[in-house]
Coordinates of C-alpha atoms in Angstrom, one line a residue:
M30 CA 95.9 77.0 102.6
Q31 CA 99.7 76.6 102.1
Y32 CA 100.7 77.9 98.7
S33 CA 102.0 75.4 96.1
T34 CA 102.5 75.3 92.4
T35 CA 104.3 73.0 90.0
S36 CA 107.4 75.2 90.2
I37 CA 107.5 75.8 94.0
D38 CA 106.5 74.0 97.2
A39 CA 105.9 76.6 99.9
G40 CA 106.4 73.8 102.5
A41 CA 110.0 73.7 101.5
L42 CA 110.6 77.4 102.2
R43 CA 112.3 78.3 105.5
C44 CA 112.8 82.1 105.4
V45 CA 109.4 82.9 103.9
T46 CA 105.9 81.5 104.2
A47 CA 103.1 81.7 101.7
A48 CA 99.4 80.9 102.1
L49 CA 96.6 81.4 99.5
D50 CA 93.0 82.1 100.6
G51 CA 90.3 83.4 98.3
G52 CA 92.8 84.7 95.7
I53 CA 94.8 86.6 98.4
L54 CA 98.3 85.3 98.8
T55 CA 99.9 86.2 102.1
V56 CA 103.7 86.2 101.9
T57 CA 105.4 86.5 105.3
L58 CA 109.1 87.2 105.8
N59 CA 109.9 84.6 108.4
R60 CA 113.0 85.3 110.4
P61 CA 111.4 86.8 113.4
E62 CA 114.3 86.1 115.7
L63 CA 116.3 88.6 113.6
G64 CA 113.6 91.1 112.8
N65 CA 113.0 89.4 109.5
A66 CA 116.4 90.7 108.2
I67 CA 117.1 89.7 104.6
D68 CA 119.8 87.1 104.2
A69 CA 121.0 85.1 101.1
A70 CA 118.6 82.3 101.7
M71 CA 115.6 84.7 102.0
S72 CA 116.6 86.3 98.7
R73 CA 116.8 82.9 96.9
E74 CA 113.4 81.9 98.3
M75 CA 111.7 85.2 97.5
T76 CA 113.1 85.2 93.9
A77 CA 111.7 81.7 93.3
L78 CA 108.4 82.5 95.0
L79 CA 107.8 85.7 93.1
S80 CA 108.6 84.0 89.8
A81 CA 105.9 81.4 90.5
V82 CA 103.4 83.9 91.6
A83 CA 103.8 86.1 88.5
A84 CA 102.6 83.2 86.4
D85 CA 99.8 82.1 88.6
D86 CA 96.3 83.3 87.7
A87 CA 94.9 81.9 91.0
V88 CA 96.7 84.7 92.9
R89 CA 94.7 87.9 92.6
V90 CA 96.5 90.0 95.1
V91 CA 99.5 89.7 97.4
V92 CA 99.8 90.8 101.0
L93 CA 103.4 91.1 102.2
R94 CA 104.1 91.2 105.9
G95 CA 106.6 90.2 108.5
A96 CA 106.5 87.5 111.2
G97 CA 106.6 88.4 114.8
G98 CA 106.9 92.0 115.9
S99 CA 108.7 93.6 112.9
F100 CA 108.2 94.0 109.2
C101 CA 111.9 93.8 108.1
T102 CA 115.1 95.2 109.6
G103 CA 116.9 95.4 106.3
L104 CA 119.9 93.5 105.0
D105 CA 121.5 91.0 107.4
A106 CA 125.0 92.6 107.3
P107 CA 127.2 89.4 107.8
D108 CA 125.7 87.9 104.6
F109 CA 126.3 91.0 102.4
F110 CA 129.2 93.0 103.8
D111 CA 132.8 92.1 104.8
P112 CA 133.8 93.4 108.2
D113 CA 137.2 94.5 106.8
G114 CA 135.6 96.6 104.1
R115 CA 136.5 94.2 101.2
D116 CA 134.1 94.1 98.3
T117 CA 134.4 90.7 96.7
A118 CA 132.6 89.3 93.6
E119 CA 130.8 86.9 95.9
L120 CA 129.4 89.7 98.1
R121 CA 128.4 91.7 95.1
A122 CA 126.5 88.7 93.7
L123 CA 124.7 88.3 97.0
R124 CA 123.7 92.0 97.1
D125 CA 122.5 91.7 93.5
A126 CA 120.3 88.8 94.5
A127 CA 118.8 90.8 97.3
D128 CA 118.2 93.7 94.8
E129 CA 116.6 91.3 92.3
W130 CA 113.6 90.4 94.3
R131 CA 113.2 93.8 96.2
V132 CA 113.5 96.2 93.3
R133 CA 112.8 94.1 90.2
A134 CA 110.7 90.9 90.8
L135 CA 108.4 92.4 93.4
R136 CA 107.8 95.6 91.4
R137 CA 107.0 93.7 88.2
L138 CA 104.5 91.3 89.7
P139 CA 101.3 91.6 87.6
Q140 CA 99.1 91.3 90.8
P141 CA 98.6 94.2 93.2
V142 CA 100.9 94.0 96.2
V143 CA 99.9 95.5 99.6
A144 CA 102.5 95.8 102.3
M145 CA 101.4 95.5 105.9
V146 CA 104.0 97.1 108.2
Q147 CA 104.3 96.7 111.9
G148 CA 107.2 97.2 114.2
A149 CA 110.6 98.0 112.7
C150 CA 111.2 98.7 109.0
R151 CA 114.8 99.7 108.5
G152 CA 117.4 100.2 105.8
G153 CA 117.0 97.9 102.9
A154 CA 113.3 97.2 103.8
L155 CA 112.5 100.7 102.5
S156 CA 113.1 99.4 99.0
I157 CA 110.5 96.6 99.6
L158 CA 107.9 99.2 100.4
E159 CA 108.7 101.3 97.3
S160 CA 108.2 98.2 95.1
C161 CA 104.7 97.6 96.6
D162 CA 101.7 99.2 95.1
I163 CA 100.0 100.1 98.5
V164 CA 101.5 100.4 101.9
H165 CA 99.5 100.1 105.1
T166 CA 101.4 100.8 108.3
A167 CA 100.7 100.8 112.0
E168 CA 100.9 104.3 113.4
D169 CA 103.5 103.2 115.9
A170 CA 105.7 101.3 113.3
R171 CA 109.3 102.5 113.3
F172 CA 111.2 103.5 110.1
S173 CA 114.8 104.5 109.6
A174 CA 117.5 104.5 106.9
V175 CA 120.2 103.5 109.4
G176 CA 123.2 104.2 107.1
P177 CA 124.4 107.5 108.6
L178 CA 124.0 106.1 112.1
E179 CA 126.5 103.3 111.2
G180 CA 129.0 105.6 109.6
A181 CA 128.0 104.6 106.1
L182 CA 125.7 105.8 103.4
P183 CA 122.3 104.3 102.6
Y184 CA 122.7 101.4 100.2
G185 CA 121.9 102.5 96.6
A186 CA 118.5 100.7 96.4
T187 CA 117.4 102.4 99.7
A188 CA 118.4 105.9 98.5
K189 CA 116.7 105.4 95.1
S190 CA 113.5 104.1 96.7
A191 CA 113.4 106.9 99.2
S192 CA 113.9 109.5 96.5
E193 CA 111.1 107.9 94.4
V194 CA 108.3 107.9 96.9
M195 CA 109.2 110.3 99.7
T196 CA 109.0 114.1 99.4
P197 CA 112.4 115.5 98.5
R198 CA 112.8 117.3 101.8
A199 CA 111.8 114.3 103.8
A200 CA 114.1 112.0 101.9
G201 CA 117.0 114.3 102.4
Y202 CA 116.3 114.8 106.1
F203 CA 115.7 111.2 107.1
L204 CA 118.5 109.7 104.9
L205 CA 121.1 112.3 106.1
T206 CA 120.2 112.1 109.8
G207 CA 119.1 108.4 110.0
E208 CA 116.4 109.6 112.4
E209 CA 113.7 107.2 113.2
F210 CA 110.1 108.1 112.3
D211 CA 106.7 106.5 112.9
G212 CA 103.9 105.3 110.7
A213 CA 102.0 108.6 110.8
E214 CA 105.1 110.4 109.5
A215 CA 105.6 107.7 106.8
E216 CA 102.1 108.5 105.5
R217 CA 102.8 112.2 105.5
N218 CA 106.1 111.9 103.7
G219 CA 104.8 109.5 101.0
L220 CA 106.5 106.3 102.1
A221 CA 103.2 104.8 103.2
T222 CA 99.7 105.0 101.7
R223 CA 97.8 104.9 105.0
S224 CA 98.7 104.7 108.7
L225 CA 96.3 103.0 111.1
P226 CA 96.1 102.2 114.8
A227 CA 97.9 98.9 115.3
A228 CA 94.7 97.1 116.4
E229 CA 93.0 98.0 113.1
L230 CA 96.0 97.3 110.7
E231 CA 95.3 93.7 109.8
A232 CA 91.6 93.9 109.3
A233 CA 91.9 97.1 107.2
T234 CA 94.7 95.5 105.1
Y235 CA 92.8 92.3 104.3
A236 CA 89.6 94.2 103.7
L237 CA 91.4 96.2 101.0
A238 CA 93.0 93.0 99.6
G239 CA 89.5 91.5 99.3
E240 CA 88.3 94.5 97.4
L241 CA 91.3 94.2 95.0
A242 CA 90.8 90.5 94.6
A243 CA 87.2 91.1 93.4
K244 CA 88.3 93.4 90.6
D245 CA 89.1 92.5 87.0
P246 CA 92.7 91.1 87.2
I247 CA 93.5 92.1 83.6
A248 CA 92.5 95.7 84.3
L249 CA 94.6 95.7 87.5
R250 CA 97.6 94.3 85.6
F251 CA 97.3 96.9 82.9
T252 CA 96.9 99.7 85.4
K253 CA 100.2 98.6 87.1
E254 CA 101.9 98.4 83.7
T255 CA 100.7 101.9 82.8
L256 CA 101.8 103.4 86.1
R257 CA 105.2 101.8 85.7
H258 CA 105.8 103.2 82.2
V259 CA 104.2 106.6 81.9
G260 CA 106.5 108.5 84.3
A261 CA 109.3 108.6 81.7
M262 CA 107.0 109.5 78.8
S263 CA 105.9 112.8 77.2
W264 CA 102.2 113.6 77.3
D265 CA 101.9 112.6 73.6
G266 CA 103.6 109.3 74.4
V267 CA 101.4 108.6 77.4
L268 CA 98.2 109.2 75.3
S269 CA 99.5 106.9 72.5
F270 CA 100.5 104.2 75.0
T271 CA 97.3 104.2 77.0
A272 CA 95.2 104.2 73.9
A273 CA 97.0 101.0 72.7
K274 CA 96.8 99.4 76.1
F275 CA 93.1 100.2 76.4
A276 CA 92.4 98.5 73.0
E277 CA 94.5 95.5 74.1
L278 CA 92.6 95.3 77.4
K279 CA 89.2 95.2 75.7
T280 CA 90.4 92.5 73.3
L281 CA 91.7 90.3 76.2
Q282 CA 88.6 90.9 78.2
A283 CA 86.5 89.6 75.3
G284 CA 88.6 86.4 75.4
Q285 CA 90.2 87.0 72.0
P286 CA 93.8 87.1 71.0
S287 CA 95.2 90.6 71.2
T288 CA 96.1 92.2 67.9
R289 CA 97.7 95.2 69.7
A290 CA 100.1 93.4 72.0
A291 CA 102.9 93.3 69.5
A292 CA 102.5 97.0 68.7
V293 CA 102.7 97.9 72.4
E294 CA 105.8 95.7 72.9
S295 CA 107.4 97.4 69.9
F296 CA 106.5 100.8 71.4
L297 CA 108.2 100.0 74.7
A298 CA 111.2 98.6 73.0
G299 CA 111.7 101.9 71.1
K300 CA 111.0 100.4 67.7
S301 CA 107.9 102.4 67.2
K302 CA 107.2 105.7 68.9
P303 CA 103.9 107.2 67.8
G304 CA 103.2 110.6 69.2
L305 CA 106.5 111.1 71.0
G306 CA 107.1 114.6 69.7
G307 CA 105.8 116.4 72.7

């Protein structure tokens, strides 16, 4: 069923499609003639769509995929970079918009996001994967950072994403050489969660999405929040934070207003730091 809310009509989207079935929202990057490369229009549509999804309890899990034979071939260069090397305010604003949905809005979705990668996944598309919670890839998918091959450096979001999820040696090697690697290697180096034969990819991805959609959505949301925050905390901070979140979770699950939400928000804002001495 085509996805629609009061704030967005998926039928009006051109670079993205969205369909909801049984709590599973399939979001498809839809520029197959260009390998689903990200342009300014796709960035606008993805930002609007993700904003609507974040507030929609009917969406229990998101599957992100590409139309045609590729997942995404990165940024569509003519939209984001001047051929003469000039860096105008307009171009910077367009790149900021591409970053907004790839590294902020997608990462902050309360629902679990499962990427399903087939074909090419290049350059700026690596940041999409890092923002997803789970990445399923075909064994024969093709990944690359591309920057060094084009006499450039990997765009900042790409370098950051690779360093966050890939092993340090793998990130260094593949970003420095621009060498292409397959889905099996993506699983080994941490970029992908699981690599599968291409014929099994879709069934396995939607089976997993179905399992996630059947779980308690509040518990899943809190788990995502916990994973997002604990990496920068001390052990004492982690224990204090998770204890507060657990109490809030139980209150929400009981259908009662949370008395701990304000305390947790204060903790994250740095106004209250119980147990941060470790």
